[in-house]
XYZ file of C-alpha atoms in Angstrom:
426
model
C 22.437 -16.075 10.152
C 19.983 -14.033 13.034
C 16.925 -16.016 13.470
C 14.873 -12.942 13.655
C 11.578 -14.909 13.664
C 11.664 -18.166 16.200
C 9.015 -19.632 16.892
C 6.698 -17.590 14.451
C 4.698 -18.827 11.850
C 3.862 -17.459 8.117
C 1.250 -18.334 6.546
C 2.118 -17.711 2.446
C -1.286 -17.062 0.106
C -0.490 -18.403 -3.226
C 2.405 -19.158 -5.439
C 2.745 -15.942 -8.063
C 5.966 -14.154 -8.263
C 7.394 -13.460 -4.515
C 6.090 -15.992 -2.960
C 9.265 -18.600 -2.814
C 11.522 -15.660 -1.694
C 9.044 -14.896 0.782
C 9.322 -18.498 2.317
C 12.968 -18.917 1.596
C 13.275 -15.463 3.796
C 11.114 -16.159 6.507
C 12.687 -20.047 7.100
C 16.238 -18.795 6.744
C 15.572 -16.396 9.573
C 13.764 -19.080 11.672
C 10.191 -18.741 11.116
C 7.866 -21.869 10.115
C 5.977 -21.215 6.402
C 2.937 -22.646 5.492
C 1.691 -21.919 2.145
C -1.811 -21.811 1.148
C -3.717 -22.018 -2.832
C -5.571 -24.315 -4.941
C -2.654 -26.169 -6.712
C -1.135 -29.540 -6.114
C 1.949 -28.910 -4.862
C 3.779 -30.332 -7.920
C 2.407 -26.854 -9.435
C 3.461 -24.716 -6.518
C 7.255 -23.615 -6.705
C 5.971 -22.316 -3.190
C 4.565 -25.088 -1.738
C 7.633 -26.940 -2.727
C 9.837 -25.315 -0.656
C 7.696 -24.230 2.433
C 7.658 -26.209 5.712
C 4.219 -27.142 4.479
C 0.915 -26.697 2.797
C -2.873 -26.215 2.635
C -5.067 -26.908 -0.133
C -7.203 -24.093 0.536
C -8.021 -21.727 -2.110
C -7.044 -18.113 -1.567
C -10.300 -17.089 -1.810
C -11.659 -18.981 1.033
C -11.838 -16.573 3.949
C -13.742 -18.663 6.467
C -11.388 -21.831 5.576
C -8.037 -19.584 5.983
C -9.274 -18.315 8.827
C -9.821 -21.074 10.502
C -6.372 -22.631 9.340
C -4.522 -19.951 10.718
C -6.404 -20.310 14.621
C -6.349 -23.756 14.471
C -2.253 -22.999 13.906
C -1.492 -20.396 15.734
C -0.359 -18.400 12.653
C 1.689 -15.246 13.445
C 1.341 -13.001 10.414
C -0.630 -13.514 6.683
C 1.967 -12.299 3.296
C 1.728 -12.898 -0.396
C 3.645 -12.262 -2.981
C 3.084 -9.637 -5.711
C -0.973 -10.403 -6.703
C -3.219 -7.823 -6.163
C -5.965 -10.455 -4.828
C -3.974 -12.380 -2.679
C -2.585 -9.691 -0.877
C -6.314 -8.677 -0.112
C -7.047 -11.571 0.639
C -4.070 -11.298 3.387
C -5.225 -8.074 4.189
C -9.045 -8.863 5.296
C -7.403 -11.813 7.475
C -5.056 -10.173 9.105
C -8.009 -7.281 9.673
C -10.383 -9.427 11.318
C -7.460 -11.709 13.532
C -5.859 -8.628 14.619
C -2.552 -9.791 12.768
C -0.031 -6.847 11.126
C -0.476 -6.286 7.730
C 1.821 -3.489 6.015
C -1.392 -1.454 4.891
C -5.268 -1.015 5.434
C -7.998 -1.296 2.809
C -8.295 2.582 2.908
C -4.363 2.991 2.162
C -4.302 0.370 -0.744
C -7.221 2.380 -2.625
C -5.492 5.809 -2.294
C -3.042 4.537 -4.337
C -4.114 1.248 -6.095
C -7.357 3.586 -7.396
C -6.665 4.875 -10.634
C -9.166 8.331 -9.252
C -7.992 8.786 -6.326
C -4.585 8.395 -7.156
C -4.773 11.144 -9.159
C -6.757 13.111 -6.454
C -3.708 12.144 -4.131
C -1.027 13.744 -6.466
C -2.604 16.609 -7.235
C -3.314 17.485 -3.311
C 0.822 17.264 -2.941
C 1.560 18.577 -5.913
C 3.107 15.706 -7.979
C 3.233 15.861 -11.291
C 0.383 14.066 -13.479
C -0.823 13.505 -16.796
C -3.660 16.320 -17.643
C -7.405 14.547 -16.661
C -10.217 15.178 -19.563
C -12.783 13.015 -17.630
C -13.202 11.299 -14.359
C -16.125 8.952 -13.880
C -19.309 7.259 -14.086
C -18.440 6.021 -18.152
C -21.996 6.553 -18.761
C -21.244 9.976 -18.210
C -18.292 10.288 -20.427
C -19.042 12.029 -23.828
C -16.609 11.076 -26.759
C -14.741 12.329 -28.635
C -12.212 14.210 -26.645
C -8.998 16.051 -28.703
C -7.282 13.002 -29.049
C -4.392 11.958 -28.177
C -6.024 10.737 -25.675
C -5.387 7.103 -23.068
C -9.263 5.663 -21.563
C -8.283 3.239 -18.751
C -10.400 2.006 -16.240
C -10.265 3.337 -12.177
C -9.098 0.221 -10.862
C -7.967 -2.241 -13.225
C -3.809 -3.433 -13.425
C -1.684 -5.302 -15.474
C -2.293 -2.819 -18.694
C -5.871 -4.429 -18.780
C -8.087 -1.909 -20.297
C -5.158 0.740 -21.099
C -5.656 1.727 -24.377
C -4.539 4.738 -26.363
C -6.625 6.874 -29.086
C -4.957 8.789 -32.180
C -8.883 9.112 -33.868
C -12.025 10.512 -32.506
C -13.532 7.327 -33.912
C -12.080 4.811 -31.401
C -12.602 6.564 -28.150
C -16.143 4.814 -27.953
C -14.870 1.957 -28.315
C -11.902 2.162 -25.762
C -14.292 3.685 -23.056
C -16.791 0.595 -23.046
C -14.368 -1.869 -22.656
C -12.460 0.320 -19.896
C -15.950 0.160 -18.518
C -16.531 -3.517 -18.580
C -13.293 -4.184 -16.714
C -14.424 -1.724 -13.851
C -15.890 -2.908 -10.827
C -18.002 0.233 -10.482
C -18.158 0.932 -14.325
C -15.768 4.349 -13.476
C -12.863 5.390 -16.487
C -10.113 7.768 -16.458
C -9.438 9.742 -19.921
C -6.655 12.115 -20.101
C -4.184 13.529 -21.937
C -1.531 11.355 -23.802
C 2.133 12.981 -22.484
C 4.370 11.793 -24.716
C 7.772 10.915 -23.411
C 10.028 8.111 -22.036
C 8.395 5.719 -19.430
C 10.048 4.711 -15.904
C 9.240 3.229 -12.696
C 9.572 4.125 -9.217
C 10.054 1.833 -6.281
C 9.966 3.153 -2.532
C 10.627 2.269 1.034
C 8.379 3.079 3.766
C 10.416 2.140 7.280
C 9.242 3.547 10.372
C 7.328 6.481 8.614
C 9.703 7.890 6.369
C 9.434 6.938 2.505
C 13.078 6.205 0.628
C 13.368 6.177 -3.189
C 14.845 2.480 -3.473
C 15.293 2.755 -7.497
C 14.268 4.367 -10.395
C 14.056 2.156 -13.823
C 13.816 3.412 -17.668
C 10.959 1.103 -18.688
C 10.673 0.173 -23.176
C 7.193 -0.768 -23.965
C 6.682 -2.724 -26.783
C 3.133 -2.832 -28.800
C 1.849 -6.729 -29.671
C -0.425 -6.352 -31.408
C -0.914 -2.698 -32.283
C 0.088 1.116 -31.174
C -2.791 1.352 -28.852
C -1.486 -0.802 -26.040
C 1.688 -1.715 -24.876
C 3.320 -4.358 -21.959
C 7.467 -3.584 -20.622
C 9.619 -5.669 -22.316
C 12.756 -4.174 -20.751
C 13.197 -2.092 -17.605
C 16.801 -0.521 -17.279
C 18.598 0.474 -13.975
C 19.301 3.352 -13.236
C 17.090 5.624 -15.187
C 18.862 7.956 -17.473
C 16.897 10.722 -16.020
C 17.337 9.969 -12.110
C 18.742 12.782 -11.142
C 16.307 15.042 -12.843
C 13.385 13.356 -11.335
C 15.263 13.782 -8.015
C 15.371 16.951 -8.045
C 11.967 17.751 -9.523
C 9.709 15.047 -8.531
C 11.241 12.872 -5.449
C 10.639 15.368 -2.476
C 6.918 15.879 -3.633
C 6.276 11.878 -3.956
C 8.044 11.598 -0.858
C 6.053 14.020 0.968
C 2.807 12.364 -0.631
C 3.371 8.718 0.354
C 4.061 9.715 4.298
C 0.984 11.767 4.355
C -0.674 8.195 4.153
C 0.315 6.951 8.097
C 2.095 4.047 6.833
C 4.424 2.464 8.977
C 6.368 -0.208 6.776
C 5.309 -0.635 3.018
C 6.698 -0.968 -0.731
C 4.873 1.680 -3.121
C 5.889 1.803 -6.471
C 4.343 4.374 -9.122
C 5.134 5.267 -12.722
C 5.367 7.949 -15.033
C 6.452 9.632 -18.179
C 9.281 11.965 -18.846
C 9.310 14.421 -22.222
C 12.920 15.249 -22.168
C 12.113 18.147 -24.891
C 10.122 19.719 -21.922
C 11.876 18.585 -18.794
C 8.210 17.895 -17.869
C 7.435 14.651 -15.806
C 4.075 12.719 -15.395
C 3.269 10.247 -12.492
C 0.388 8.226 -13.735
C -0.353 5.886 -11.413
C 1.207 3.822 -8.559
C 0.655 0.104 -6.834
C 0.782 -0.271 -2.788
C 3.097 -3.612 -3.515
C 5.596 -4.770 -4.905
C 5.727 -4.249 -9.370
C 5.403 -7.497 -11.376
C 9.319 -6.545 -12.860
C 10.334 -7.664 -8.905
C 12.656 -5.033 -8.602
C 14.090 -6.410 -5.390
C 15.883 -8.918 -6.681
C 17.923 -6.081 -7.920
C 18.253 -3.516 -4.873
C 19.008 -6.595 -3.031
C 22.051 -8.183 -5.307
C 23.829 -4.582 -5.916
C 22.859 -2.609 -2.044
C 21.902 -5.182 -0.084
C 17.920 -3.636 0.201
C 15.506 -5.946 -0.330
C 11.863 -4.796 0.194
C 9.827 -8.202 -0.230
C 11.972 -8.584 3.177
C 10.584 -5.821 4.708
C 7.293 -6.908 4.239
C 7.653 -9.847 5.628
C 9.331 -8.419 8.638
C 6.701 -6.481 9.311
C 4.287 -9.850 8.936
C 5.888 -10.880 11.597
C 7.634 -8.606 13.622
C 5.808 -5.674 13.584
C 9.029 -3.900 12.208
C 11.730 -4.146 9.770
C 14.638 -6.540 11.338
C 17.328 -4.126 9.882
C 17.738 -0.112 9.051
C 17.277 0.819 5.441
C 19.114 3.305 2.963
C 17.975 6.825 3.058
C 18.285 7.622 -0.272
C 18.692 6.305 -3.479
C 21.785 4.226 -3.646
C 25.041 6.199 -5.563
C 28.468 5.783 -5.853
C 27.699 1.802 -7.775
C 28.250 2.575 -12.138
C 26.694 -1.450 -12.492
C 23.896 -1.431 -14.439
C 20.947 -3.353 -14.572
C 17.868 -4.872 -16.459
C 14.974 -7.285 -16.517
C 14.546 -8.132 -19.991
C 11.343 -10.013 -20.989
C 10.424 -11.795 -23.575
C 6.038 -11.374 -25.188
C 3.858 -13.375 -26.819
C 1.968 -12.547 -29.123
C -0.054 -16.036 -28.820
C -0.226 -19.053 -30.199
C 0.601 -22.462 -28.749
C 4.064 -23.173 -27.846
C 6.077 -26.067 -29.957
C 9.317 -25.480 -28.672
C 11.643 -23.647 -26.150
C 15.214 -23.684 -27.367
C 18.578 -22.439 -26.185
C 17.486 -21.541 -22.457
C 20.022 -23.650 -20.789
C 22.908 -23.024 -23.412
C 23.060 -19.299 -22.783
C 22.288 -18.857 -19.696
C 25.304 -20.893 -18.985
C 26.949 -18.076 -20.729
C 25.593 -15.472 -18.585
C 27.355 -14.458 -15.348
C 25.438 -11.216 -15.328
C 21.786 -13.541 -14.775
C 20.719 -13.494 -11.464
C 17.157 -14.646 -11.764
C 15.387 -16.484 -14.337
C 11.723 -16.576 -14.957
C 9.345 -18.956 -17.187
C 5.889 -18.981 -16.881
C 5.198 -21.123 -19.959
C 5.991 -24.491 -21.003
C 5.792 -26.544 -24.629
C 2.478 -27.595 -25.091
C 0.633 -24.229 -23.276
C -1.818 -21.920 -25.740
C -0.562 -18.577 -25.294
C -3.050 -16.178 -24.411
C -3.986 -13.537 -27.314
C -3.937 -10.233 -25.484
C -2.148 -6.953 -24.577
C -1.451 -7.767 -20.880
C 1.470 -8.823 -18.149
C 0.365 -12.521 -18.644
C 1.661 -11.881 -22.467
C 5.423 -12.682 -20.936
C 6.331 -16.068 -21.390
C 10.849 -15.649 -19.987
C 12.107 -13.406 -17.655
C 16.023 -12.623 -17.648
C 17.036 -10.246 -14.610
C 20.781 -9.129 -15.298
C 23.255 -7.180 -13.586
C 26.372 -6.304 -15.916
C 29.169 -3.619 -15.357
C 28.185 -1.297 -17.815
C 25.510 -0.944 -20.886
C 27.951 -2.294 -23.625
C 28.076 -5.026 -21.269
C 24.378 -4.925 -20.985
C 23.632 -5.069 -24.368
C 26.222 -7.982 -25.583
C 24.677 -9.993 -23.115
C 20.863 -9.475 -24.635
C 22.157 -9.651 -27.813
C 23.090 -13.014 -26.983
C 19.680 -14.043 -24.765
C 18.167 -12.232 -28.489
C 19.605 -14.523 -30.854
C 19.909 -17.822 -28.673
C 16.522 -18.157 -27.303
C 13.299 -18.859 -28.917
C 10.490 -20.096 -28.671
C 8.051 -21.378 -31.826
C 4.655 -22.484 -33.096
C 4.414 -26.225 -34.512
C 5.032 -23.802 -37.935
C 8.311 -22.844 -37.057
C 7.014 -19.369 -36.311
C 8.813 -16.534 -33.412
C 6.173 -15.847 -31.054
C 7.658 -13.579 -28.800
C 8.749 -10.200 -29.147
C 12.256 -8.976 -28.571
C 13.690 -6.119 -26.555
C 15.948 -3.618 -29.672
C 19.034 -3.798 -27.942
C 20.290 -0.668 -29.757
C 18.006 1.710 -27.530
C 20.325 0.817 -24.742
C 22.805 3.481 -26.653
C 20.592 6.057 -27.957
């Protein structure tokens, strides 16, 4: 294996999704790795696989800066955590180390108002905006149905679908509380199938790496949903490539990024043939789609971010378009809980042993943990990443997981919402 990073030291902030893979990749190619956060090693999977670790909060920028100077660290990175990525960005800016984006570029994508303006400038289709700005100036009701959201939140926090006039004032107040600047967006409720497209930027050029169908579920009511399945490839990828992709590529390249990962989320209405992009992120999304692209095509966009942190460029060239010629399908399947305390998790080992299609498994909570009662991605308890030969095989494997794995409370109640596999063939 090529030792791209011999003599280099990488500091990884936090132990969230992606951190372990960053450490494995960096070490495999010769880097010395240090993981820092406030967790003891036994509670940090990333610290357990790193060369060394430091008990420093990722919020403690001065102490992290001292560590970087003392150890002559060459690069700083984090997994998908927005908080940790922004701290890594701040440290790199202060110390002159490479980071894949600056704060202006980050805000242009991550801030919903700025992102919507960017889409409009580049002709990227988006839902019609009814209001954006200071929440105190939002004069509900707007003609329903509408979507109300903070302009700067993530993980579905504060996003509400309003089907009547009465609910809008409460939705605006909630979104305002979750916005750092008390700014909100009210937009048309665009009906359609959800999707997420990931782009890799390499040497200033943007390439579509993958696009999925996103299947949402309502845990408590229909106003807020979270994805419990993502299926690749998207069944309307052809229409997206023709109608939307060139504009998104142009939009991304206008930011002046040299190496980066960007995802955009949107909806497709098959009756009208209309697409609508509603938000984006200048990072890997939580479903870690790089695991699938790496397995199928050998393109791992998380690795590119490590390359840039230590080398200032990608270590190897990337594909120039959406990969084709592979008929396999993939899925990120999640068990999401409404809330409660876990008394038992059964069937995981038995089922996973029967799944040759399983390329990654993640368990976020353990027996005895009390689950949050919310409507965000923190509700996900278990996550399975599968690569199958076709949709029929994928359906069989999802059915095996659904029937064989359970998460229950002390009264024997099933805590999790499951994906209905019949939607795959609808």
